[in-house]
Coordinates of C-alpha atoms and ligand atoms in Angstrom, one line a residue:
X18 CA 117.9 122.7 133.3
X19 CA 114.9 120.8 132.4
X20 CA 113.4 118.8 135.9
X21 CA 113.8 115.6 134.2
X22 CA 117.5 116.0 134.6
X23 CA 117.4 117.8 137.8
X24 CA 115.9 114.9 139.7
X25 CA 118.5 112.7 138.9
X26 CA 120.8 115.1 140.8
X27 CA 122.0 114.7 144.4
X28 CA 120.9 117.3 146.3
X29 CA 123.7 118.8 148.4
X30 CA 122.4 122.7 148.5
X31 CA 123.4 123.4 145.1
X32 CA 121.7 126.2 143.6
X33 CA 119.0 125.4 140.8
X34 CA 116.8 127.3 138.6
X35 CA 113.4 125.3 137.8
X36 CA 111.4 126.3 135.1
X37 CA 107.6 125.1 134.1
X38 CA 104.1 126.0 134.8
X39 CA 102.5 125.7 138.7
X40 CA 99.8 122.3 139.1
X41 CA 99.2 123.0 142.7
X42 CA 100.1 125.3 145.5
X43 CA 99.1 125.0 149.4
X44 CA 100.3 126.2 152.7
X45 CA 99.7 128.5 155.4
X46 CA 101.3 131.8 155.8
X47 CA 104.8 130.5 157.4
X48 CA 105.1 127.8 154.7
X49 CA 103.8 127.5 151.2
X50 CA 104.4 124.6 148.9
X51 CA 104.1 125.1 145.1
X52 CA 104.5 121.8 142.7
X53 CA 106.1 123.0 139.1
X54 CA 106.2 120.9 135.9
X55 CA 107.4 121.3 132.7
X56 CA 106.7 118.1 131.1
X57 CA 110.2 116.9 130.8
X58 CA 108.8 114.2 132.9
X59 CA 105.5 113.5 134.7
X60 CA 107.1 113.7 138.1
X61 CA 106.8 117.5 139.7
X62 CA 109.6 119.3 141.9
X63 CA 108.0 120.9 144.8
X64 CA 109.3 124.6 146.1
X65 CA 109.6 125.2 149.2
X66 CA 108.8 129.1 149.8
X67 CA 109.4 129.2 153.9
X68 CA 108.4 132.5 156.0
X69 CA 108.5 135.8 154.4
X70 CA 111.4 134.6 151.7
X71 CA 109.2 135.5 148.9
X72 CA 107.3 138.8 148.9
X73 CA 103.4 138.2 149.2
X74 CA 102.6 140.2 146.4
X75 CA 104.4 137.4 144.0
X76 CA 103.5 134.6 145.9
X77 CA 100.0 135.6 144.9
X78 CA 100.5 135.2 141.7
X79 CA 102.0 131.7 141.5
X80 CA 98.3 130.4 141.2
X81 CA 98.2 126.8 139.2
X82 CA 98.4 127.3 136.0
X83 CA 101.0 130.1 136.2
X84 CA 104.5 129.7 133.9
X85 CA 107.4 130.6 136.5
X86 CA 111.4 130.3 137.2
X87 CA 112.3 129.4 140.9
X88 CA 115.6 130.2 141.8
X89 CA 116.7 128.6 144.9
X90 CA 118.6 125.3 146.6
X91 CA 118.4 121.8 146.1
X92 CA 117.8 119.9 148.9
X93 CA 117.1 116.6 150.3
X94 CA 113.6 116.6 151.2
X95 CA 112.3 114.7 154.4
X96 CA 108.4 115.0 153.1
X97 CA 106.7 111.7 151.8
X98 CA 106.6 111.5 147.8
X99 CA 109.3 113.1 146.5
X100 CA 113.6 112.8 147.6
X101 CA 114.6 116.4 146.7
X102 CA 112.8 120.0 146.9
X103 CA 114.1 123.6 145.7
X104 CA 114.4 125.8 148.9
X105 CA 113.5 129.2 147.1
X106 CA 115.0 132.5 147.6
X107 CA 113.5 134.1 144.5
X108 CA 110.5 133.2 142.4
X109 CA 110.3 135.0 139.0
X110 CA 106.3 134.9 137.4
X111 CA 106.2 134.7 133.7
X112 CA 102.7 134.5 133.0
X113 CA 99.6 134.4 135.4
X114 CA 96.4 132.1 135.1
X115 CA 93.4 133.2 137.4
X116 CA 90.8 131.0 138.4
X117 CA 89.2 130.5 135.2
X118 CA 92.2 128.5 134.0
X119 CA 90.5 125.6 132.7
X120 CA 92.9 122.6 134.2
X121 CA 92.1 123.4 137.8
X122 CA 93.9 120.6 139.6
X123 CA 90.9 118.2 139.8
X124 CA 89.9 115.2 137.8
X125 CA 88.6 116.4 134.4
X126 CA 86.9 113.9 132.2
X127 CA 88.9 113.2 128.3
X128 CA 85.9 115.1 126.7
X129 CA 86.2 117.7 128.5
X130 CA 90.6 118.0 128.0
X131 CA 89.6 117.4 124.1
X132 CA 87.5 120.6 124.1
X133 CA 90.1 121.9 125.6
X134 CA 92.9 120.9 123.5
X135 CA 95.3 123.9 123.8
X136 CA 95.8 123.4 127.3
X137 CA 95.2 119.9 127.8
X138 CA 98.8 118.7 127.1
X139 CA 99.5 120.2 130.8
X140 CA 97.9 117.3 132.5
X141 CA 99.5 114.4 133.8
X142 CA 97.5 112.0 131.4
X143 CA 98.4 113.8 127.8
X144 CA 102.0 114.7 129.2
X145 CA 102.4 110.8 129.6
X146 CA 100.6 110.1 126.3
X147 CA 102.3 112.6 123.5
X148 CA 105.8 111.5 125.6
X149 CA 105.4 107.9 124.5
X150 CA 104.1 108.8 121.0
X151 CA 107.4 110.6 120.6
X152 CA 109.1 107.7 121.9
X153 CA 107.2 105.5 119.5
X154 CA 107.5 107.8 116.5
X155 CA 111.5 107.8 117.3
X156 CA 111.9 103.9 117.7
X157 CA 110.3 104.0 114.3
X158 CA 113.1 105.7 112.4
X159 CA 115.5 103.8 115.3
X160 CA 114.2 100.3 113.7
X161 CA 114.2 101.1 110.0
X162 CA 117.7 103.0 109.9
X163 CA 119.2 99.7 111.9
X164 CA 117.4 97.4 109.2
X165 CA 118.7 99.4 106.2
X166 CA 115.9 101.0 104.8
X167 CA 115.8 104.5 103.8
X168 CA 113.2 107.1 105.1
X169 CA 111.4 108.3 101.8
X170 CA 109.0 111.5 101.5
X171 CA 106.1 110.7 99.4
X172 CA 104.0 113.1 98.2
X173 CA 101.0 115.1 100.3
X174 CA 99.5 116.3 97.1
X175 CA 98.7 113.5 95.0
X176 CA 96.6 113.3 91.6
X177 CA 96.5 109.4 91.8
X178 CA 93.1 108.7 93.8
X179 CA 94.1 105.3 92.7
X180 CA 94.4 103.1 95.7
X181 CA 91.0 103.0 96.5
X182 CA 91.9 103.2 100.2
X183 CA 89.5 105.6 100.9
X184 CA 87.5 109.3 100.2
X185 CA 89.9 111.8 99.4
X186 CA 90.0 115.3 100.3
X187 CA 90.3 117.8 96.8
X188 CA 93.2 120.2 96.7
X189 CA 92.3 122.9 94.6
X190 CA 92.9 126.7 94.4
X191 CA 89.7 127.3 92.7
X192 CA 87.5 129.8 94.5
X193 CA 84.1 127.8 95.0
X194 CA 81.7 129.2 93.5
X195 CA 83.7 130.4 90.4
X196 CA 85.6 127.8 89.4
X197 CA 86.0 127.7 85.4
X198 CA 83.7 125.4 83.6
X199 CA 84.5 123.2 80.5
X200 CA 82.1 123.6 77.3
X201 CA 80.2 120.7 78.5
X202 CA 79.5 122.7 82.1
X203 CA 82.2 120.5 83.9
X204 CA 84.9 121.8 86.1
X205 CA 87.7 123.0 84.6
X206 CA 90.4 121.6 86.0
X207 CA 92.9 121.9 83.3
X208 CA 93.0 125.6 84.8
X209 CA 93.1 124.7 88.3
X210 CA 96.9 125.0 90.2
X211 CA 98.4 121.6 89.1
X212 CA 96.7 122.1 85.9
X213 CA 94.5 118.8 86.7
X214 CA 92.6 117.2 89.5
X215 CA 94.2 116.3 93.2
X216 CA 93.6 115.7 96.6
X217 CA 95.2 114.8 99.4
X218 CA 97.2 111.6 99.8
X219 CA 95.6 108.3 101.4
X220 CA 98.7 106.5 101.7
X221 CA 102.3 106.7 100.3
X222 CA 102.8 102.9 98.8
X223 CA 102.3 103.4 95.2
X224 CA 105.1 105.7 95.3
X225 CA 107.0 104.0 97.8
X226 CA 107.2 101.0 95.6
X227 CA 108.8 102.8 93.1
X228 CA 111.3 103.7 95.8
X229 CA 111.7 100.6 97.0
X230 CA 112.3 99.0 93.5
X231 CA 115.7 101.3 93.4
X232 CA 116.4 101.5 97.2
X233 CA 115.3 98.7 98.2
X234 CA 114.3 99.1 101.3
X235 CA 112.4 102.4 102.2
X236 CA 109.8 103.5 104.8
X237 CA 107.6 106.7 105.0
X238 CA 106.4 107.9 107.6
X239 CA 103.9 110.6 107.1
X240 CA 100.5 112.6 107.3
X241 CA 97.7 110.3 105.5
X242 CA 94.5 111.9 105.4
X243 CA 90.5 109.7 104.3
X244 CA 87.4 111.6 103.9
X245 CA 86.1 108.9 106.9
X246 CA 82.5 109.9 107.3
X247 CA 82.7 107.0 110.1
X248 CA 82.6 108.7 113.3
X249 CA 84.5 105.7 115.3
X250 CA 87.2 106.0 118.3
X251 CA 89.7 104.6 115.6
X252 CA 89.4 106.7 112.8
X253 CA 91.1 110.1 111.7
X254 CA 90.6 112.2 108.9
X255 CA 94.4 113.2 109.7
X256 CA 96.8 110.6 110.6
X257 CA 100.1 109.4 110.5
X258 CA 101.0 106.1 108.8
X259 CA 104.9 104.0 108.1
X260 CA 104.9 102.2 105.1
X261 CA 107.8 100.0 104.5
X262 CA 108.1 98.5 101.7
X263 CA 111.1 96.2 100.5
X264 CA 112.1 94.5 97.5
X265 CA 112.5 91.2 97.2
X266 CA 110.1 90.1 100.0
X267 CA 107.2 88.0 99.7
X268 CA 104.6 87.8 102.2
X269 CA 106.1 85.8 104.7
X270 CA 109.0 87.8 105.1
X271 CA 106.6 90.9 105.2
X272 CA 104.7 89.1 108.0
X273 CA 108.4 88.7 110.1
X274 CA 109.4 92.2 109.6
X275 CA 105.5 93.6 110.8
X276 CA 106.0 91.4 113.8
X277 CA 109.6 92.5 115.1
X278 CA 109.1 96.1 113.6
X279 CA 105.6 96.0 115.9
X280 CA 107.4 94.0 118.9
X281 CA 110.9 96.4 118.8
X282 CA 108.4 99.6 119.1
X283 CA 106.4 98.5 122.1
X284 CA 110.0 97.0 123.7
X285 CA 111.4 100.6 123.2
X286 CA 108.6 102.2 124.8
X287 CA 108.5 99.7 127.7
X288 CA 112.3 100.2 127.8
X289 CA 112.1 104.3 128.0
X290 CA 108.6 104.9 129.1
X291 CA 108.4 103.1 132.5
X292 CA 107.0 106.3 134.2
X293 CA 104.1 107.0 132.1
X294 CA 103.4 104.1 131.4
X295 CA 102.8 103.2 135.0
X296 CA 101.1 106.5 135.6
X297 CA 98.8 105.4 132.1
X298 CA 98.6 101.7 133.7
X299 CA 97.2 103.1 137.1
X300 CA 95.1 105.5 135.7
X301 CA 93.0 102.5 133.5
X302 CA 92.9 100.5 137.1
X303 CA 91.1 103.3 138.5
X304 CA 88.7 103.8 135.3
X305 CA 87.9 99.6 135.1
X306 CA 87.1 100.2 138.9
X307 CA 83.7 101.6 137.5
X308 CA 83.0 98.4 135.1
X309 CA 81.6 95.1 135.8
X310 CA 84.2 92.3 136.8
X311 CA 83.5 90.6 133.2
X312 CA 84.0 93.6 131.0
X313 CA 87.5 94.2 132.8
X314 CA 90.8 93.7 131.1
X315 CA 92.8 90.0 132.1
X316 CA 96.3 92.0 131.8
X317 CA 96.9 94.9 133.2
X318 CA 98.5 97.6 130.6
X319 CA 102.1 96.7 130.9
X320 CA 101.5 92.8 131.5
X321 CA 99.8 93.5 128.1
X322 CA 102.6 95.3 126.3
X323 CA 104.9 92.7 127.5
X324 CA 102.6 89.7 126.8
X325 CA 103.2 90.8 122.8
X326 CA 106.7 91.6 122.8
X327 CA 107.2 87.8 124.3
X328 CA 104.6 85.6 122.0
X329 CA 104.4 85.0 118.6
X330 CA 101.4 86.5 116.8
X331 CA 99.1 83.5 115.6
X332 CA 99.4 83.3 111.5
X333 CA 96.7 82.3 109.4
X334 CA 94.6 82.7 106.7
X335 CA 91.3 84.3 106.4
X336 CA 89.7 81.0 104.7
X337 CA 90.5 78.9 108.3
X338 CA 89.7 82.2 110.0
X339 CA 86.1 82.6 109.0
X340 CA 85.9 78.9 109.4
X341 CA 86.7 79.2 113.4
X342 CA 84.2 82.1 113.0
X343 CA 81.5 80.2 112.1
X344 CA 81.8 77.7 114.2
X345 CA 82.3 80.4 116.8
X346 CA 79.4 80.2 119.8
X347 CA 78.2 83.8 118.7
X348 CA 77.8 82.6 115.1
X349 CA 75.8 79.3 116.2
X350 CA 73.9 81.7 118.5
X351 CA 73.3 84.7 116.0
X352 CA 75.3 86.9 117.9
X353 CA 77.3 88.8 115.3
X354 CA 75.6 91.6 113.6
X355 CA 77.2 90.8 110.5
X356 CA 76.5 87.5 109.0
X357 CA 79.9 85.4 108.7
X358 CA 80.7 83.9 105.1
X359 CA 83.7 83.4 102.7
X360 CA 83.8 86.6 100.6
X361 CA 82.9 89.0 103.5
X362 CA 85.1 92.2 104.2
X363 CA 85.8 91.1 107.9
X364 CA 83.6 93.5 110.9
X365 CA 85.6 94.5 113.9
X366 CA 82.8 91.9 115.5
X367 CA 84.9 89.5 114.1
X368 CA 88.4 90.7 114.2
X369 CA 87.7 91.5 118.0
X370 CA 86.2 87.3 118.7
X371 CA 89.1 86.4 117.1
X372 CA 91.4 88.3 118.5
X373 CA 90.0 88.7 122.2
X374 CA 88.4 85.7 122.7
X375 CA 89.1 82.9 120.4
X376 CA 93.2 83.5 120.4
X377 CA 93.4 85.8 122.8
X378 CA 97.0 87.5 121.4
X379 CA 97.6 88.9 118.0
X380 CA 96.9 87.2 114.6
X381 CA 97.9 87.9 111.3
X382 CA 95.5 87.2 108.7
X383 CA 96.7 86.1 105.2
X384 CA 95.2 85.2 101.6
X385 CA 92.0 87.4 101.7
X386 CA 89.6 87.2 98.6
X387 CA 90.6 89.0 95.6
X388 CA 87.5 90.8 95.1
X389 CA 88.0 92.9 99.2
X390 CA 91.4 93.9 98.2
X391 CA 93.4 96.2 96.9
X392 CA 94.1 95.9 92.9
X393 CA 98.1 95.9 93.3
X394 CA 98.2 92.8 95.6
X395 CA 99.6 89.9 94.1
X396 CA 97.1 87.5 93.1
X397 CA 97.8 83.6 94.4
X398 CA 98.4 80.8 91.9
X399 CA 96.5 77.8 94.0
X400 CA 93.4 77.9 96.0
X401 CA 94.7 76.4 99.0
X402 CA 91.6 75.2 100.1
X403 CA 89.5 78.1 99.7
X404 CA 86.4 78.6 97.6
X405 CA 87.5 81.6 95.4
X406 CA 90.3 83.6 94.1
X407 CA 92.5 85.1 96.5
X408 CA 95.7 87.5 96.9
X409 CA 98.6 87.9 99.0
X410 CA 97.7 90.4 102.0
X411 CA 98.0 90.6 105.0
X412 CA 96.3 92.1 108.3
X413 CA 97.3 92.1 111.5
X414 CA 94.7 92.6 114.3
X415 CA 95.3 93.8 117.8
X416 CA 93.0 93.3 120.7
X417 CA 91.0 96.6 121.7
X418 CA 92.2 97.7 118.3
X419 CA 91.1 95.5 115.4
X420 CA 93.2 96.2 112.2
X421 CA 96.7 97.9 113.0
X422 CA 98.3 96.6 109.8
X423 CA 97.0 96.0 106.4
X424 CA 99.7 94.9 104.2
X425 CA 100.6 92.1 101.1
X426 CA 102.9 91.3 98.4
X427 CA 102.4 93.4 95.4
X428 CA 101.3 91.9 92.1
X429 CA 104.8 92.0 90.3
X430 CA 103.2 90.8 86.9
X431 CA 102.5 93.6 84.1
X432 CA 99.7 91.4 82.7
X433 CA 98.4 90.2 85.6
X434 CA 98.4 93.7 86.7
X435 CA 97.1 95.6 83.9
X436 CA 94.0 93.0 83.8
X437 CA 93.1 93.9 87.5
X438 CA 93.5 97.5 87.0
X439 CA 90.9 97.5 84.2
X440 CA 88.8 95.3 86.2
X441 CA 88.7 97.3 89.2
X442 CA 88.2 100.4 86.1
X443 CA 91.1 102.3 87.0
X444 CA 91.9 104.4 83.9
X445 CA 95.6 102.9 83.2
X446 CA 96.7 106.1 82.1
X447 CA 96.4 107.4 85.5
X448 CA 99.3 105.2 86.9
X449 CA 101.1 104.8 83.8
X450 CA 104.6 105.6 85.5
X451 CA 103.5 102.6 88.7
X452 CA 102.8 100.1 85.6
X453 CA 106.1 100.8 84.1
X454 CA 107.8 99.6 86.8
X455 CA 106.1 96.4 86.3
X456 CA 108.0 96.5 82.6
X457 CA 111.3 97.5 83.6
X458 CA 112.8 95.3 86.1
X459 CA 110.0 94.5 88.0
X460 CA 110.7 92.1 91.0
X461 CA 108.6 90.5 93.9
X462 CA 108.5 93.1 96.5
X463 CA 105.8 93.8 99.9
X464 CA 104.8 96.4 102.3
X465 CA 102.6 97.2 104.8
X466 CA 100.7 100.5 106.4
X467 CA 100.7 100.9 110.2
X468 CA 98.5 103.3 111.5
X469 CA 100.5 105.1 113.5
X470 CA 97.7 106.2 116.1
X471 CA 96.6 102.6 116.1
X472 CA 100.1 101.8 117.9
X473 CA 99.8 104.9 119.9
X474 CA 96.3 103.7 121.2
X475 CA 97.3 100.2 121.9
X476 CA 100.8 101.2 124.2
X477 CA 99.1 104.2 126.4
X478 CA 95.8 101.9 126.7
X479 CA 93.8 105.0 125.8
X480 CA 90.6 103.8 123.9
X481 CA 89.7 107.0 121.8
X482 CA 92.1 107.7 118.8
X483 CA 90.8 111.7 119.4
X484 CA 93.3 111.6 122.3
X485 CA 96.8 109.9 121.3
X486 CA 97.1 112.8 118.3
X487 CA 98.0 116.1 119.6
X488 CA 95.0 118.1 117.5
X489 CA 92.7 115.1 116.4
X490 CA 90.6 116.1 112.7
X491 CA 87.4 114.6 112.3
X492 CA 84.1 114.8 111.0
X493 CA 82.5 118.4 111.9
X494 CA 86.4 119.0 113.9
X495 CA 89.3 120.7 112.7
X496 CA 89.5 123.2 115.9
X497 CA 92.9 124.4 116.8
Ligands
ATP26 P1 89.9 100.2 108.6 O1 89.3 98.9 108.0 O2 90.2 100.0 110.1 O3 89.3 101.4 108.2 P2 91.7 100.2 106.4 O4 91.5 98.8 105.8 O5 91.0 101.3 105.7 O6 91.4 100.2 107.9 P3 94.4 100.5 105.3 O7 93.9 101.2 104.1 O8 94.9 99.1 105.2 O9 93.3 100.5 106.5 O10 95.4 101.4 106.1 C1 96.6 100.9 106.8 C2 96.5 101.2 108.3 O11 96.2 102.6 108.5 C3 95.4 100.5 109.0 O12 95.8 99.2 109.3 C4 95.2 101.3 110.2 O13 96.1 101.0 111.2 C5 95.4 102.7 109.7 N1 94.2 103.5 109.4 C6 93.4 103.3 108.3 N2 92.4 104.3 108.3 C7 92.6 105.0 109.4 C8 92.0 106.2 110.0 N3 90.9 106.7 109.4 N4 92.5 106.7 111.1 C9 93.6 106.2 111.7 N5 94.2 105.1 111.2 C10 93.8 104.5 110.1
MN27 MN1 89.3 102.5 106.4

């Protein structure tokens, strides 16, 4: 029985086996305590191993660290911290760990655990962290299959580096240095496995659209991997995005579902979570304790959480937006690095003011200029007020986080379409089978990526993406 669901026993001398790997053990000869956890849950059930019950010579061996199966009672236990303990009448070692396990029970700093990445889900922190990204990842599926949409595989290996969304990362079965060359001393790639060029995908959207333009409504949620040469504490090379996308949606409705699919997620983890969360909660307490009055957060983690799920997120567009930026204090006083004007490709500088301090909750962004965005989003008919062209998408920013979404309606028009694809010189030929769908009952339809580890960063309150993924890849790391 896993502890989780032996602590929810009553202890009435029942006997128990407990599984799991030693944190701490202490005692004198006559009594010896030993704390076991098997990261069912964060809480530990304590042994109690009383005078001569257990030989020495295995007692010895139960060092922290060590994998073991107590056999024993359950009782009620009179000490402080816990309500129940296993009175042990046999203790079977599995595996030892001598002192040079690395998670000795003392505070170890995140660098450290992340050089230590085998081990480090042992510790209270990741046991609390990868729990709630399961918990996440589940209320994903939970939310789509309840909405109707269908969970779609898209591709890993893709030969469309259309998108645009970022580097890719070739897939190729060429040996380096003797890859075939063409008569004109290019790579040969007509000889290469798929008989052309590919990589690995950057996002699953052109393919989901076709899904959802039979389906309806579909979602992936998958391995997305960009060449990111940025070395930031929100960037993977490796990570996991959901991409719904659903026909018959324009941008408003795709703002809705972004908001209740972000606000059920976060509710399901507050919901299920509680422990870790408040083990995650205290944990940041302690860490702020360091930091000056003014750089610590206003809401504490699950005030936070909650503080989402209950308001709306404030809508508008990116023309009023970088009008509240520069009339923002830091643009009067040059504070930004990055100069604020329509047409700019917004800098987390400005996300984060906007976010943190001029609305202080989240904000959706809409109608960005044409020339940031992606070709496929649909392009707007009026100006609305703003100086130049602009499409249908939409970002939603988080504070701590910046961008967490990046979404739109898709251009639905073949023309329209076809014109900005040669624009942007995308070889047509390329896509030919996502343009098609633009001729054969095309229809309005929208979707959105969320960056999975985005979401996984803003619920556990961690600040480095490198520790909500279980074996983080980025540049100069792929270890483990
Ligand atoms: P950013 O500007 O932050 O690099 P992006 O504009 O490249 O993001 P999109 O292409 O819109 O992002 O991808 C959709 C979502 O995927 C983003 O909103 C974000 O949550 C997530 N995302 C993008 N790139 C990464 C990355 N390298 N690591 C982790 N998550 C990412
Ligand atoms: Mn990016």
């Amino acid at each position: 029985m896993q502890i989780k669901e032996i602590l929810k026993l009553t202890p009435e001398g029942q006997s128990i086996v407990v599984k799991g790997w030693v944190k701490t053990k202490r005692g004198q000869s006559n009594i010896v305590f030993i704390n076991i956890n098997d990261g069912s849950t964060l809480k530990n059930i304590q042994a109690v191993v009383e005078n001569g019950k257990i030989s020495e010579d295995i007692l010895k061996l139960a060092t922290t660290g060590s994998a073991i199966a107590v056999t024993g009672k359950l009782v009620a236990s009179a000490g402080a911290g816990q309500t129940m303990e296993v009175l042990a009448e046999t203790i079977e070692v599995y595996g030892t760990a001598d002192e040079s396990y690395p998670i000795q029970p003392k505070k170890h700093s995140l660098e450290f655990l992340r050089e230590k990445a085998h081990l480090r889900f042992r510790t209270n922190v990741f046991g609390a962290v990868f729990r709630i990204r399961h918990a996440l990842a589940y209320a994903v599926h939970k939310f789509y299959n309840e909405q109707g949409f269908f969970y779609l595989h898209t591709p890993i290996i893709t030969a469309s580096d259309a998108e645009g969304a970022g580097e890719m990362f070739r897939v190729s079965t060429f040996e380096p240095n003797k890859a075939p060359l063409t008569p004109e001393g290019n790579i040969d790639f007509s000889q290469d496995f798929f008989g052309r060029e590919t990589a690995l995908t950057v996002s699953g959207q052109l393919e989901g659209e076709l899904g959802a333009l039979a389906l309806s409504r579909i979602y992936t949620f998958g391995p997305t991997f960009r060449a990111e040469n940025s070395n930031t504490s929100r960037h993977l090379a490796e990570f996991w995005m959901i991409e719904p996308e659903v026909a018959f949606f324009e941008l408003e409705d795709n703002m809705n579902l972004a908001e209740s699919f972000v606000k059920y997620v976060i509710s399901y983890a507050l919901e299920n979570c509680k422990e870790d969360l408040e083990f995650l909660e205290n944990r940041l307490l302690e860490e702020e304790k360091q930091k000056p009055q003014n750089e610590r957060s206003e809401l504490k983690l699950i005030e936070k959480l909650k503080f989402v799920v209950e308001n709306d997120f404030e809508r508008l567009t990116y023309t009023e937006a970088i009008d509240i930026l520069l009339k923002s204090k830091p643009a009067q006083k040059k504070q930004f690095q990055y100069e604020v004007a329509w047409g700019i490709d917004l800098q987390s500088e400005h996300e984060r003011y906007l976010v943190e301090k001029h609305f202080k909750k989240p904000v959706i962004l809409t109608n960005y200029p044409k020339e940031i965005k992606a070709f496929y989003m649909k392009q707007d008919d009026e100006l609305n007020g703003a100086p130049g062209a602009t499409v249908r998408a939409m970002d939603v920013l988080f504070p701590g986080i910046g961008e967490i979404i990046g979404g739109s309606q898709r251009e639905d028009n073949y023309e329209k379409l076809m014109a900005r694809v040669k624009e942007v010189g995308i070889d047509p030929e390329n896509i030919w089978w996502y343009l098609e769908t633009r001729k054969f009952g095309s229809a309005p339809h929208s979707g959105f990526g969320l960056g999975f580890e985005r979401l996984v960063l803003f619920v556990t309150g961690m600040t480095n993406i490198r520790d909500v993924i279980p074996f983080p890849r980025t540049p100069k790391n792929a270890e483990f």
